[in-house]
Amino acid sequence: MELTFGQYELVYNAFSLGIAAFLAATLFFWLGLSQVSDKYKMAVVVTGLVTFIAGYHYLRMFDSWGDAYTAVDGVVTSTGVAFNVAYRYVDWFLTVPLLLIELILVMSLTRSETVRKAILLGGAAALMIALGYPGEVSGGIDSTRLLWGALSMIPFLYIVYTLFIGLSESIARQHENVRGLLNTARWILVLSWSFYPVVYFAPFVMSLDGGQAQTVIEVGYTVADLVAKVVFGVIIFMIAVRKSQNEKA
Amino acid sequence: MELTFGQYELVYNAFSLGIAAFLAATLFFWLGLSQVSDKYKMAVVVTGLVTFIAGYHYLRMFDSWGDAYTAVDGVVTSTGVAFNVAYRYVDWFLTVPLLLIELILVMSLTRSETVRKAILLGGAAALMIALGYPGEVSGGIDSTRLLWGALSMIPFLYIVYTLFIGLSESIARQHENVRGLLNTARWILVLSWSFYPVVYFAPFVMSLDGGQAQTVIEVGYTVADLVAKVVFGVIIFMIAVRKSQNEKA
């Protein structure tokens, strides 16, 4: 696959931005733990775990990108060592269920409701990622990518349904000064996640060449990850702080 | 030994998943320490130690795997540097006794009972691992692997017996809202540990070639480690939180 120097650098810098943002977000959440009451501590701990795991994988992707190409005198050459696409999927396999769990934890439902929703939504999320993977590694733009991509949309739609129908009643029961934030949180989740299938299928509709397609995919996923994990995490943290203050007042 | 590119990558990614999951779990347990009362803090500290030690060894295995093979243009070549199998056994030698100790600690038996059970179960666990090792390094599928594997089953059966008969009375004396979780914990322990001999003996019954056998062994052990250390650890943490709440109420 041919990469221009600009494409090579853009992906490299996107990965580096990811490392800095995810590790900084992790520290922000965990250093803020003392600002939330015990009831919401686990939600904030999990929020930081998501960005910690993402930071680890962006470090690995950064190194893998460096191993896959050399750029000397502005000419990018493939070394023959494959860029490891699986890091993203291992990351999502761990973090996407945890993202749903942090939303459930911050709502402070009953214990049984929390366990039930965490297992159903977390399981659907893990299934969604596992089904997308065979399509991603199929290599190019073909029916395999299309088939597995379509299959992975089934658990995705179940998650969207649960977030907007199944959780509506629980959100309506929350204090009014966090209802808006919870609503924002689920919208961020659904909109940022909708961005992944767009990136996944982008090479089909845009008729890009190899280097362009890979650049769109890597930079697109990075932007989506930052919104889904960092921006979403900040909203969860704000909800936890506000609910802690409500209960003290 | 011949490895396909897919086998090589699968093992690599399993190790990387292990690193991320074990380090994240460690932070989850230790950041949750403030949620348990003093009486259960040591159980939660030890739970995090187990995943911390595992995370360290998975980092070493990840690097050792990278040193043992090169994969260029999709062709995997052995470098002649041996993949260090001993990391797993050093890990188990430290973590398997600690896993039993975290279960005993969270039960909060009398002091003398805690010490006695910790020494007996911890000692049996260390012996079990030490006896398995000569078979694992014997290299292939032969009578050495069979003999040492069989010997290491003796302390294993003693542990299963103690968990199900010796601890039954102590579990019956626990508060009813943690009895179910304790029961789940010992089942996870026994079922996940039963998985290790299955992996250990798998090459015998499945007539796999070298690359397949090694892939089954490495990925199988990784899955078993994740269940035995992370899933089991989350149950221990939940027991500690719930017992702390019981005692406050």
CSV table of C-alpha atoms in Angstrom, one decimal:
chain,number,residue,atom,x,y,z
A,1,MET,CA,0.0,0.0,0.0
A,2,GLU,CA,1.2,3.5,-0.9
A,3,LEU,CA,1.2,6.2,1.7
A,4,THR,CA,2.2,9.8,1.0
A,5,PHE,CA,4.4,11.5,3.6
A,6,GLY,CA,1.5,13.8,4.6
A,7,GLN,CA,-0.8,10.8,5.2
A,8,TYR,CA,1.9,8.9,7.1
A,9,GLU,CA,2.5,12.0,9.4
A,10,LEU,CA,-1.2,12.7,9.9
A,11,VAL,CA,-1.9,9.2,11.2
A,12,TYR,CA,1.2,9.3,13.4
A,13,ASN,CA,0.2,12.6,14.9
A,14,ALA,CA,-3.4,11.5,15.4
A,15,PHE,CA,-2.1,8.5,17.5
A,16,SER,CA,0.2,10.8,19.5
A,17,LEU,CA,-2.7,13.2,20.2
A,18,GLY,CA,-4.7,10.1,21.3
A,19,ILE,CA,-2.0,9.0,23.8
A,20,ALA,CA,-1.8,12.5,25.3
A,21,ALA,CA,-5.6,13.1,25.5
A,22,PHE,CA,-6.4,9.6,26.9
A,23,LEU,CA,-3.7,9.6,29.6
A,24,ALA,CA,-4.5,13.2,30.6
A,25,ALA,CA,-8.3,12.4,30.8
A,26,THR,CA,-7.5,9.3,33.0
A,27,LEU,CA,-5.6,11.5,35.5
A,28,PHE,CA,-8.4,14.1,35.4
A,29,PHE,CA,-11.1,11.6,36.3
A,30,TRP,CA,-9.1,9.8,39.0
A,31,LEU,CA,-7.7,13.0,40.6
A,32,GLY,CA,-11.4,14.1,40.8
A,33,LEU,CA,-12.5,11.1,42.7
A,34,SER,CA,-12.5,12.9,46.1
A,35,GLN,CA,-15.2,15.3,44.7
A,36,VAL,CA,-17.9,12.7,44.3
A,37,SER,CA,-19.7,10.8,47.0
A,38,ASP,CA,-19.1,7.1,47.6
A,39,LYS,CA,-22.2,6.2,45.6
A,40,TYR,CA,-20.7,7.6,42.3
A,41,LYS,CA,-17.0,6.7,42.9
A,42,MET,CA,-17.3,3.4,40.9
A,43,ALA,CA,-18.8,5.3,37.9
A,44,VAL,CA,-15.8,7.7,37.9
A,45,VAL,CA,-13.3,4.9,38.4
A,46,VAL,CA,-14.7,3.1,35.4
A,47,THR,CA,-14.7,6.3,33.3
A,48,GLY,CA,-10.9,6.5,34.0
A,49,LEU,CA,-10.4,2.9,33.2
A,50,VAL,CA,-11.9,3.4,29.7
A,51,THR,CA,-9.4,6.2,28.9
A,52,PHE,CA,-6.5,4.3,30.6
A,53,ILE,CA,-7.2,1.2,28.4
A,54,ALA,CA,-7.5,3.5,25.3
A,55,GLY,CA,-4.2,5.3,26.2
A,56,TYR,CA,-2.5,1.9,26.4
A,57,HIS,CA,-3.7,0.9,23.0
A,58,TYR,CA,-2.8,4.2,21.3
A,59,LEU,CA,0.7,3.7,22.6
A,60,ARG,CA,0.8,0.2,21.0
A,61,MET,CA,-0.7,1.6,17.7
A,62,PHE,CA,1.8,4.4,17.7
A,63,ASP,CA,4.7,1.9,18.0
A,64,SER,CA,3.1,-0.5,15.4
A,65,TRP,CA,2.7,2.4,12.9
A,66,GLY,CA,6.4,3.2,13.4
A,67,ASP,CA,7.3,-0.5,12.8
A,68,ALA,CA,5.2,-0.7,9.7
A,69,TYR,CA,6.7,2.2,7.7
A,70,THR,CA,9.9,4.2,7.4
A,71,ALA,CA,9.9,7.8,6.2
A,72,VAL,CA,13.3,9.0,4.9
A,73,ASP,CA,13.7,12.1,2.8
A,74,GLY,CA,9.9,12.5,2.6
A,75,VAL,CA,9.5,9.0,1.0
A,76,VAL,CA,7.4,6.5,2.9
A,77,THR,CA,8.3,2.8,2.5
A,78,SER,CA,6.5,-0.2,3.9
A,79,THR,CA,8.8,-2.3,6.0
A,80,GLY,CA,6.8,-5.5,5.4
A,81,VAL,CA,5.8,-5.6,9.1
A,82,ALA,CA,2.0,-5.4,9.3
A,83,PHE,CA,0.3,-2.5,11.1
A,84,ASN,CA,-1.7,-4.3,13.8
A,85,VAL,CA,-5.3,-3.4,13.3
A,86,ALA,CA,-6.4,-5.7,16.1
A,87,TYR,CA,-5.3,-3.2,18.8
A,88,ARG,CA,-8.4,-1.1,18.0
A,89,TYR,CA,-10.7,-4.1,18.3
A,90,VAL,CA,-9.1,-5.3,21.5
A,91,ASP,CA,-9.5,-1.8,22.9
A,92,TRP,CA,-13.2,-1.6,21.8
A,93,PHE,CA,-13.9,-5.1,23.1
A,94,LEU,CA,-12.8,-3.9,26.6
A,95,THR,CA,-13.9,-0.2,26.6
A,96,VAL,CA,-17.2,-0.2,24.8
A,97,PRO,CA,-19.0,-2.4,27.4
A,98,LEU,CA,-17.3,-0.3,30.1
A,99,LEU,CA,-18.7,2.9,28.5
A,100,LEU,CA,-22.2,1.6,28.8
A,101,ILE,CA,-21.5,0.4,32.4
A,102,GLU,CA,-20.2,3.9,33.4
A,103,LEU,CA,-23.5,5.4,32.2
A,104,ILE,CA,-25.5,2.8,34.1
A,105,LEU,CA,-23.4,3.3,37.3
A,106,VAL,CA,-23.9,7.0,37.3
A,107,MET,CA,-27.7,6.6,37.1
A,108,SER,CA,-27.6,4.7,40.5
A,109,LEU,CA,-30.4,2.4,39.7
A,110,THR,CA,-31.3,-0.4,42.1
A,111,ARG,CA,-28.6,-3.1,42.6
A,112,SER,CA,-30.5,-5.8,40.6
A,113,GLU,CA,-31.4,-3.3,37.8
A,114,THR,CA,-27.7,-2.2,37.6
A,115,VAL,CA,-26.4,-5.8,37.3
A,116,ARG,CA,-29.1,-6.8,34.7
A,117,LYS,CA,-28.6,-3.7,32.5
A,118,ALA,CA,-24.8,-4.0,32.8
A,119,ILE,CA,-24.8,-7.6,31.6
A,120,LEU,CA,-27.3,-7.0,28.7
A,121,LEU,CA,-25.8,-3.8,27.4
A,122,GLY,CA,-22.2,-4.8,28.1
A,123,GLY,CA,-22.8,-8.2,26.4
A,124,ALA,CA,-24.4,-6.6,23.3
A,125,ALA,CA,-21.5,-4.1,23.1
A,126,ALA,CA,-18.9,-6.9,23.2
A,127,LEU,CA,-20.8,-8.9,20.5
A,128,MET,CA,-21.0,-5.8,18.3
A,129,ILE,CA,-17.2,-5.4,18.4
A,130,ALA,CA,-16.5,-9.1,17.9
A,131,LEU,CA,-18.8,-9.2,14.8
A,132,GLY,CA,-17.1,-6.2,13.2
A,133,TYR,CA,-13.6,-7.6,13.5
A,134,PRO,CA,-13.7,-10.3,10.7
A,135,GLY,CA,-14.8,-7.6,8.3
A,136,GLU,CA,-12.1,-5.2,9.3
A,137,VAL,CA,-9.3,-7.7,8.8
A,138,SER,CA,-10.7,-9.1,5.6
A,139,GLY,CA,-8.4,-6.5,4.1
A,140,GLY,CA,-10.2,-4.5,1.5
A,141,ILE,CA,-13.4,-3.4,0.2
A,142,ASP,CA,-15.4,-6.5,-0.4
A,143,SER,CA,-18.5,-8.5,0.6
A,144,THR,CA,-16.8,-9.9,3.8
A,145,ARG,CA,-16.5,-6.4,5.2
A,146,LEU,CA,-20.1,-5.6,4.2
A,147,LEU,CA,-21.5,-8.8,5.7
A,148,TRP,CA,-19.8,-8.6,9.1
A,149,GLY,CA,-20.4,-4.9,9.3
A,150,ALA,CA,-24.1,-5.5,8.7
A,151,LEU,CA,-24.2,-8.2,11.4
A,152,SER,CA,-22.5,-6.0,13.9
A,153,MET,CA,-25.3,-3.4,13.4
A,154,ILE,CA,-27.8,-5.7,15.0
A,155,PRO,CA,-26.4,-5.5,18.6
A,156,PHE,CA,-25.8,-1.8,17.9
A,157,LEU,CA,-29.4,-1.2,17.1
A,158,TYR,CA,-30.4,-3.1,20.3
A,159,ILE,CA,-28.1,-0.8,22.3
A,160,VAL,CA,-29.6,2.4,20.7
A,161,TYR,CA,-33.1,1.0,21.4
A,162,THR,CA,-32.2,0.3,25.0
A,163,LEU,CA,-30.6,3.7,25.5
A,164,PHE,CA,-33.6,5.6,24.1
A,165,ILE,CA,-36.5,3.5,25.1
A,166,GLY,CA,-35.4,1.2,27.9
A,167,LEU,CA,-33.6,3.9,29.9
A,168,SER,CA,-36.1,6.8,29.3
A,169,GLU,CA,-38.1,6.0,32.4
A,170,SER,CA,-35.0,5.8,34.6
A,171,ILE,CA,-33.8,9.1,33.2
A,172,ALA,CA,-37.2,10.8,33.9
A,173,ARG,CA,-36.9,9.7,37.5
A,174,GLN,CA,-33.5,11.5,37.9
A,175,HIS,CA,-33.2,15.0,39.6
A,176,GLU,CA,-34.0,17.7,37.0
A,177,ASN,CA,-30.6,19.3,37.2
A,178,VAL,CA,-28.9,16.2,35.8
A,179,ARG,CA,-31.6,15.1,33.4
A,180,GLY,CA,-30.2,17.4,30.6
A,181,LEU,CA,-26.7,16.0,31.1
A,182,LEU,CA,-27.9,12.4,31.0
A,183,ASN,CA,-29.7,13.2,27.8
A,184,THR,CA,-26.6,14.7,26.4
A,185,ALA,CA,-24.6,11.7,27.5
A,186,ARG,CA,-26.7,9.2,25.6
A,187,TRP,CA,-26.8,11.4,22.5
A,188,ILE,CA,-23.0,11.7,22.5
A,189,LEU,CA,-22.8,7.9,22.9
A,190,VAL,CA,-25.1,7.2,20.0
A,191,LEU,CA,-23.8,10.0,17.7
A,192,SER,CA,-20.1,9.1,18.3
A,193,TRP,CA,-20.8,5.4,17.8
A,194,SER,CA,-22.7,6.1,14.6
A,195,PHE,CA,-19.5,7.6,13.4
A,196,TYR,CA,-17.7,4.2,13.5
A,197,PRO,CA,-19.9,2.5,10.9
A,198,VAL,CA,-19.5,5.6,8.7
A,199,VAL,CA,-15.7,5.2,8.9
A,200,TYR,CA,-16.0,1.4,8.5
A,201,PHE,CA,-18.0,1.7,5.3
A,202,ALA,CA,-16.4,5.0,4.0
A,203,PRO,CA,-14.0,3.2,1.7
A,204,PHE,CA,-17.0,1.7,-0.2
A,205,VAL,CA,-18.7,5.0,-1.0
A,206,MET,CA,-15.8,7.2,-1.4
A,207,SER,CA,-13.8,5.1,-3.8
A,208,LEU,CA,-10.5,5.9,-2.1
A,209,ASP,CA,-7.1,4.4,-2.9
A,210,GLY,CA,-5.3,2.3,-0.3
A,211,GLY,CA,-3.4,5.1,1.4
A,212,GLN,CA,-6.3,7.5,1.5
A,213,ALA,CA,-8.6,4.8,2.8
A,214,GLN,CA,-6.3,3.9,5.6
A,215,THR,CA,-5.7,7.5,6.5
A,216,VAL,CA,-9.5,8.2,6.6
A,217,ILE,CA,-10.0,5.1,8.7
A,218,GLU,CA,-7.3,5.8,11.3
A,219,VAL,CA,-7.9,9.5,11.7
A,220,GLY,CA,-11.7,9.0,11.7
A,221,TYR,CA,-11.6,6.3,14.4
A,222,THR,CA,-9.3,8.5,16.5
A,223,VAL,CA,-11.7,11.4,16.4
A,224,ALA,CA,-14.6,9.1,17.2
A,225,ASP,CA,-12.7,7.5,20.1
A,226,LEU,CA,-11.9,10.9,21.6
A,227,VAL,CA,-15.5,12.0,21.5
A,228,ALA,CA,-16.9,8.7,22.8
A,229,LYS,CA,-14.4,8.3,25.6
A,230,VAL,CA,-13.1,11.7,26.7
A,231,VAL,CA,-16.0,14.0,25.9
A,232,PHE,CA,-18.5,11.4,27.1
A,233,GLY,CA,-16.4,10.8,30.2
A,234,VAL,CA,-16.4,14.4,31.1
A,235,ILE,CA,-20.2,14.5,31.0
A,236,ILE,CA,-20.3,11.4,33.2
A,237,PHE,CA,-17.9,13.1,35.7
A,238,MET,CA,-20.1,16.2,35.7
A,239,ILE,CA,-23.2,14.2,36.4
A,240,ALA,CA,-21.4,12.4,39.3
A,241,VAL,CA,-20.3,15.7,40.8
A,242,ARG,CA,-23.7,17.3,40.4
A,243,LYS,CA,-25.6,14.3,41.9
A,244,SER,CA,-23.1,14.2,44.8
A,245,GLN,CA,-23.8,17.9,45.5
A,246,ASN,CA,-27.6,17.4,45.2
A,247,GLU,CA,-27.5,14.6,47.8
A,248,LYS,CA,-25.4,16.7,50.2
A,249,ALA,CA,-27.8,19.7,49.9
B,1,MET,CA,8.1,-24.8,14.8
B,2,GLU,CA,6.0,-23.4,12.1
B,3,LEU,CA,3.5,-20.6,12.9
B,4,THR,CA,1.1,-19.1,10.4
B,5,PHE,CA,0.8,-15.3,10.4
B,6,GLY,CA,-2.8,-15.6,11.8
B,7,GLN,CA,-1.5,-17.8,14.7
B,8,TYR,CA,1.3,-15.4,15.4
B,9,GLU,CA,-1.0,-12.4,15.5
B,10,LEU,CA,-3.6,-14.1,17.6
B,11,VAL,CA,-1.1,-15.0,20.4
B,12,TYR,CA,0.4,-11.5,20.2
B,13,ASN,CA,-3.1,-9.9,20.6
B,14,ALA,CA,-4.1,-12.2,23.3
B,15,PHE,CA,-1.0,-11.1,25.3
B,16,SER,CA,-1.8,-7.5,24.6
B,17,LEU,CA,-5.4,-8.0,25.8
B,18,GLY,CA,-4.0,-9.6,28.9
B,19,ILE,CA,-1.7,-6.6,29.7
B,20,ALA,CA,-4.6,-4.1,29.2
B,21,ALA,CA,-7.1,-6.1,31.2
B,22,PHE,CA,-4.8,-7.0,34.1
B,23,LEU,CA,-3.5,-3.5,34.6
B,24,ALA,CA,-7.0,-2.0,34.3
B,25,ALA,CA,-8.3,-4.5,36.8
B,26,THR,CA,-5.5,-3.7,39.2
B,27,LEU,CA,-6.4,0.0,39.2
B,28,PHE,CA,-10.1,-0.8,39.5
B,29,PHE,CA,-9.5,-2.8,42.7
B,30,TRP,CA,-7.1,-0.4,44.3
B,31,LEU,CA,-9.1,2.7,43.5
B,32,GLY,CA,-12.1,1.0,45.0
B,33,LEU,CA,-10.3,0.4,48.4
B,34,SER,CA,-12.0,3.4,50.0
B,35,GLN,CA,-15.4,1.6,49.4
B,36,VAL,CA,-14.6,-1.3,51.7
B,37,SER,CA,-14.2,-1.3,55.5
B,38,ASP,CA,-10.8,-1.8,57.1
B,39,LYS,CA,-11.6,-5.5,57.7
B,40,TYR,CA,-11.8,-6.3,54.0
B,41,LYS,CA,-9.0,-3.9,52.7
B,42,MET,CA,-6.4,-6.7,52.7
B,43,ALA,CA,-8.6,-9.0,50.6
B,44,VAL,CA,-9.0,-6.2,48.0
B,45,VAL,CA,-5.3,-5.3,48.1
B,46,VAL,CA,-4.4,-8.9,47.4
B,47,THR,CA,-6.9,-9.1,44.6
B,48,GLY,CA,-5.1,-6.2,43.0
B,49,LEU,CA,-1.7,-7.8,43.6
B,50,VAL,CA,-2.8,-10.9,41.7
B,51,THR,CA,-3.7,-8.8,38.6
B,52,PHE,CA,-0.7,-6.6,39.0
B,53,ILE,CA,1.7,-9.6,39.0
B,54,ALA,CA,-0.2,-11.0,36.0
B,55,GLY,CA,0.0,-7.7,34.1
B,56,TYR,CA,3.8,-7.7,34.7
B,57,HIS,CA,4.2,-11.2,33.3
B,58,TYR,CA,2.0,-10.6,30.3
B,59,LEU,CA,4.3,-7.6,29.5
B,60,ARG,CA,7.2,-9.9,29.6
B,61,MET,CA,5.5,-12.6,27.5
B,62,PHE,CA,4.5,-10.0,24.9
B,63,ASP,CA,8.1,-8.9,24.6
B,64,SER,CA,9.4,-12.5,24.6
B,65,TRP,CA,7.0,-13.4,21.8
B,66,GLY,CA,8.2,-10.5,19.8
B,67,ASP,CA,11.8,-11.6,20.3
B,68,ALA,CA,11.1,-15.2,19.3
B,69,TYR,CA,9.6,-14.5,15.9
B,70,THR,CA,9.7,-12.0,13.1
B,71,ALA,CA,6.7,-11.5,10.8
B,72,VAL,CA,7.7,-9.8,7.5
B,73,ASP,CA,5.3,-9.7,4.5
B,74,GLY,CA,3.0,-12.1,6.3
B,75,VAL,CA,5.7,-14.8,6.7
B,76,VAL,CA,6.6,-15.8,10.3
B,77,THR,CA,10.1,-16.8,11.0
B,78,SER,CA,11.6,-18.1,14.2
B,79,THR,CA,14.6,-16.0,15.3
B,80,GLY,CA,16.1,-18.9,17.3
B,81,VAL,CA,15.5,-17.0,20.5
B,82,ALA,CA,13.3,-19.2,22.7
B,83,PHE,CA,9.9,-18.0,23.8
B,84,ASN,CA,10.1,-18.0,27.6
B,85,VAL,CA,7.4,-20.4,28.9
B,86,ALA,CA,8.6,-20.0,32.5
B,87,TYR,CA,7.0,-16.5,32.8
B,88,ARG,CA,3.6,-18.3,33.1
B,89,TYR,CA,4.8,-20.6,35.8
B,90,VAL,CA,6.5,-17.9,37.8
B,91,ASP,CA,3.3,-15.9,37.5
B,92,TRP,CA,1.1,-18.9,38.7
B,93,PHE,CA,3.6,-19.8,41.4
B,94,LEU,CA,3.0,-16.3,42.9
B,95,THR,CA,-0.7,-15.6,42.0
B,96,VAL,CA,-2.4,-19.0,42.5
B,97,PRO,CA,-1.7,-19.1,46.2
B,98,LEU,CA,-2.7,-15.4,46.4
B,99,LEU,CA,-6.0,-16.2,44.7
B,100,LEU,CA,-6.9,-18.7,47.4
B,101,ILE,CA,-5.7,-16.3,50.1
B,102,GLU,CA,-8.0,-13.5,48.8
B,103,LEU,CA,-11.0,-15.8,49.0
B,104,ILE,CA,-10.0,-16.8,52.6
B,105,LEU,CA,-9.4,-13.1,53.6
B,106,VAL,CA,-12.8,-11.9,52.3
B,107,MET,CA,-14.5,-14.6,54.3
B,108,SER,CA,-13.1,-13.0,57.5
B,109,LEU,CA,-12.7,-16.3,59.5
B,110,THR,CA,-11.0,-16.3,62.9
B,111,ARG,CA,-7.4,-15.3,62.9
B,112,SER,CA,-6.0,-18.8,63.5
B,113,GLU,CA,-8.4,-20.3,60.9
B,114,THR,CA,-7.3,-17.7,58.4
B,115,VAL,CA,-3.6,-18.5,58.9
B,116,ARG,CA,-4.1,-22.2,58.9
B,117,LYS,CA,-6.2,-22.2,55.7
B,118,ALA,CA,-3.9,-19.7,54.0
B,119,ILE,CA,-0.9,-21.9,54.6
B,120,LEU,CA,-2.5,-25.2,53.6
B,121,LEU,CA,-4.3,-24.0,50.5
B,122,GLY,CA,-1.5,-21.6,49.5
B,123,GLY,CA,1.1,-24.3,49.9
B,124,ALA,CA,-1.0,-26.9,47.9
B,125,ALA,CA,-1.4,-24.3,45.1
B,126,ALA,CA,2.4,-23.6,45.0
B,127,LEU,CA,3.1,-27.3,44.9
B,128,MET,CA,0.5,-27.8,42.1
B,129,ILE,CA,2.3,-25.2,39.9
B,130,ALA,CA,5.8,-26.5,40.7
B,131,LEU,CA,4.8,-30.1,39.8
B,132,GLY,CA,3.3,-28.9,36.5
B,133,TYR,CA,6.4,-27.1,35.3
B,134,PRO,CA,8.7,-30.0,34.4
B,135,GLY,CA,6.0,-31.4,32.1
B,136,GLU,CA,5.4,-28.0,30.4
B,137,VAL,CA,9.1,-27.5,29.6
B,138,SER,CA,9.6,-31.2,28.5
B,139,GLY,CA,8.9,-29.7,25.1
B,140,GLY,CA,6.4,-31.9,23.4
B,141,ILE,CA,3.7,-34.5,23.8
B,142,ASP,CA,5.3,-37.2,25.7
B,143,SER,CA,5.3,-39.3,28.9
B,144,THR,CA,7.1,-36.6,30.9
B,145,ARG,CA,4.3,-34.1,30.3
B,146,LEU,CA,1.8,-36.8,31.2
B,147,LEU,CA,3.6,-37.8,34.4
B,148,TRP,CA,4.1,-34.4,35.9
B,149,GLY,CA,0.7,-33.3,34.8
B,150,ALA,CA,-0.8,-36.2,36.7
B,151,LEU,CA,1.3,-35.5,39.8
B,152,SER,CA,0.2,-31.9,39.9
B,153,MET,CA,-3.5,-33.0,39.9
B,154,ILE,CA,-3.0,-34.4,43.4
B,155,PRO,CA,-2.7,-31.0,45.2
B,156,PHE,CA,-5.4,-29.7,42.7
B,157,LEU,CA,-7.8,-32.3,44.0
B,158,TYR,CA,-6.9,-31.5,47.6
B,159,ILE,CA,-7.8,-27.8,46.8
B,160,VAL,CA,-11.1,-28.6,45.2
B,161,TYR,CA,-11.9,-30.9,48.2
B,162,THR,CA,-11.1,-28.1,50.7
B,163,LEU,CA,-13.1,-25.5,48.7
B,164,PHE,CA,-16.2,-27.6,48.5
B,165,ILE,CA,-16.1,-29.6,51.7
B,166,GLY,CA,-13.7,-27.8,54.1
B,167,LEU,CA,-15.2,-24.3,53.5
B,168,SER,CA,-18.9,-25.2,53.2
B,169,GLU,CA,-19.5,-24.7,56.9
B,170,SER,CA,-17.8,-21.3,56.9
B,171,ILE,CA,-19.8,-20.2,53.9
B,172,ALA,CA,-23.0,-21.3,55.5
B,173,ARG,CA,-22.2,-19.0,58.4
B,174,GLN,CA,-21.9,-15.9,56.2
B,175,HIS,CA,-24.6,-13.3,55.8
B,176,GLU,CA,-27.2,-14.5,53.3
B,177,ASN,CA,-26.7,-11.6,50.8
B,178,VAL,CA,-23.1,-12.7,50.2
B,179,ARG,CA,-23.5,-16.5,50.3
B,180,GLY,CA,-24.5,-16.6,46.6
B,181,LEU,CA,-21.5,-14.6,45.6
B,182,LEU,CA,-19.1,-16.7,47.7
B,183,ASN,CA,-20.6,-19.8,46.1
B,184,THR,CA,-20.1,-18.2,42.6
B,185,ALA,CA,-16.5,-17.3,43.6
B,186,ARG,CA,-15.5,-20.9,44.4
B,187,TRP,CA,-17.2,-22.2,41.3
B,188,ILE,CA,-15.4,-19.7,39.1
B,189,LEU,CA,-12.1,-20.8,40.8
B,190,VAL,CA,-12.7,-24.5,40.3
B,191,LEU,CA,-14.1,-24.2,36.7
B,192,SER,CA,-11.4,-21.8,35.5
B,193,TRP,CA,-8.7,-23.9,37.1
B,194,SER,CA,-10.1,-27.0,35.5
B,195,PHE,CA,-9.5,-25.3,32.2
B,196,TYR,CA,-5.7,-25.3,32.8
B,197,PRO,CA,-5.3,-29.1,32.8
B,198,VAL,CA,-7.6,-29.2,29.7
B,199,VAL,CA,-5.2,-26.8,27.9
B,200,TYR,CA,-2.2,-28.7,29.3
B,201,PHE,CA,-3.4,-32.0,28.0
B,202,ALA,CA,-5.1,-30.7,24.8
B,203,PRO,CA,-2.2,-31.4,22.5
B,204,PHE,CA,-2.5,-35.1,23.4
B,205,VAL,CA,-6.1,-35.6,22.5
B,206,MET,CA,-6.3,-33.2,19.6
B,207,SER,CA,-3.3,-34.3,17.6
B,208,LEU,CA,-2.4,-30.7,16.7
B,209,ASP,CA,0.8,-29.7,14.9
B,210,GLY,CA,3.4,-27.5,16.7
B,211,GLY,CA,2.0,-24.1,15.7
B,212,GLN,CA,-1.6,-25.0,16.4
B,213,ALA,CA,-0.7,-26.6,19.7
B,214,GLN,CA,1.2,-23.5,20.8
B,215,THR,CA,-1.6,-21.2,19.7
B,216,VAL,CA,-4.2,-23.3,21.6
B,217,ILE,CA,-2.0,-23.3,24.7
B,218,GLU,CA,-1.2,-19.6,24.8
B,219,VAL,CA,-4.7,-18.4,23.9
B,220,GLY,CA,-6.3,-21.0,26.2
B,221,TYR,CA,-4.2,-20.1,29.2
B,222,THR,CA,-4.8,-16.4,28.6
B,223,VAL,CA,-8.6,-16.9,28.6
B,224,ALA,CA,-8.3,-19.0,31.8
B,225,ASP,CA,-6.1,-16.4,33.5
B,226,LEU,CA,-8.6,-13.6,32.7
B,227,VAL,CA,-11.5,-15.6,34.2
B,228,ALA,CA,-9.5,-16.8,37.2
B,229,LYS,CA,-8.0,-13.4,38.1
B,230,VAL,CA,-10.2,-10.6,36.7
B,231,VAL,CA,-13.7,-12.1,36.8
B,232,PHE,CA,-12.9,-13.9,40.1
B,233,GLY,CA,-11.4,-10.7,41.5
B,234,VAL,CA,-14.5,-8.6,40.6
B,235,ILE,CA,-16.6,-11.1,42.6
B,236,ILE,CA,-14.3,-10.9,45.6
B,237,PHE,CA,-14.5,-7.1,45.4
B,238,MET,CA,-18.3,-7.2,45.3
B,239,ILE,CA,-18.3,-9.5,48.3
B,240,ALA,CA,-16.0,-7.1,50.2
B,241,VAL,CA,-18.2,-4.1,49.3
B,242,ARG,CA,-21.4,-5.8,50.2
B,243,LYS,CA,-20.1,-7.1,53.6
B,244,SER,CA,-18.8,-3.6,54.4
B,245,GLN,CA,-22.3,-2.2,53.7
B,246,ASN,CA,-23.9,-5.0,55.8
B,247,GLU,CA,-21.7,-4.2,58.8
B,248,LYS,CA,-22.4,-0.4,58.5
B,249,ALA,CA,-26.2,-1.0,58.4
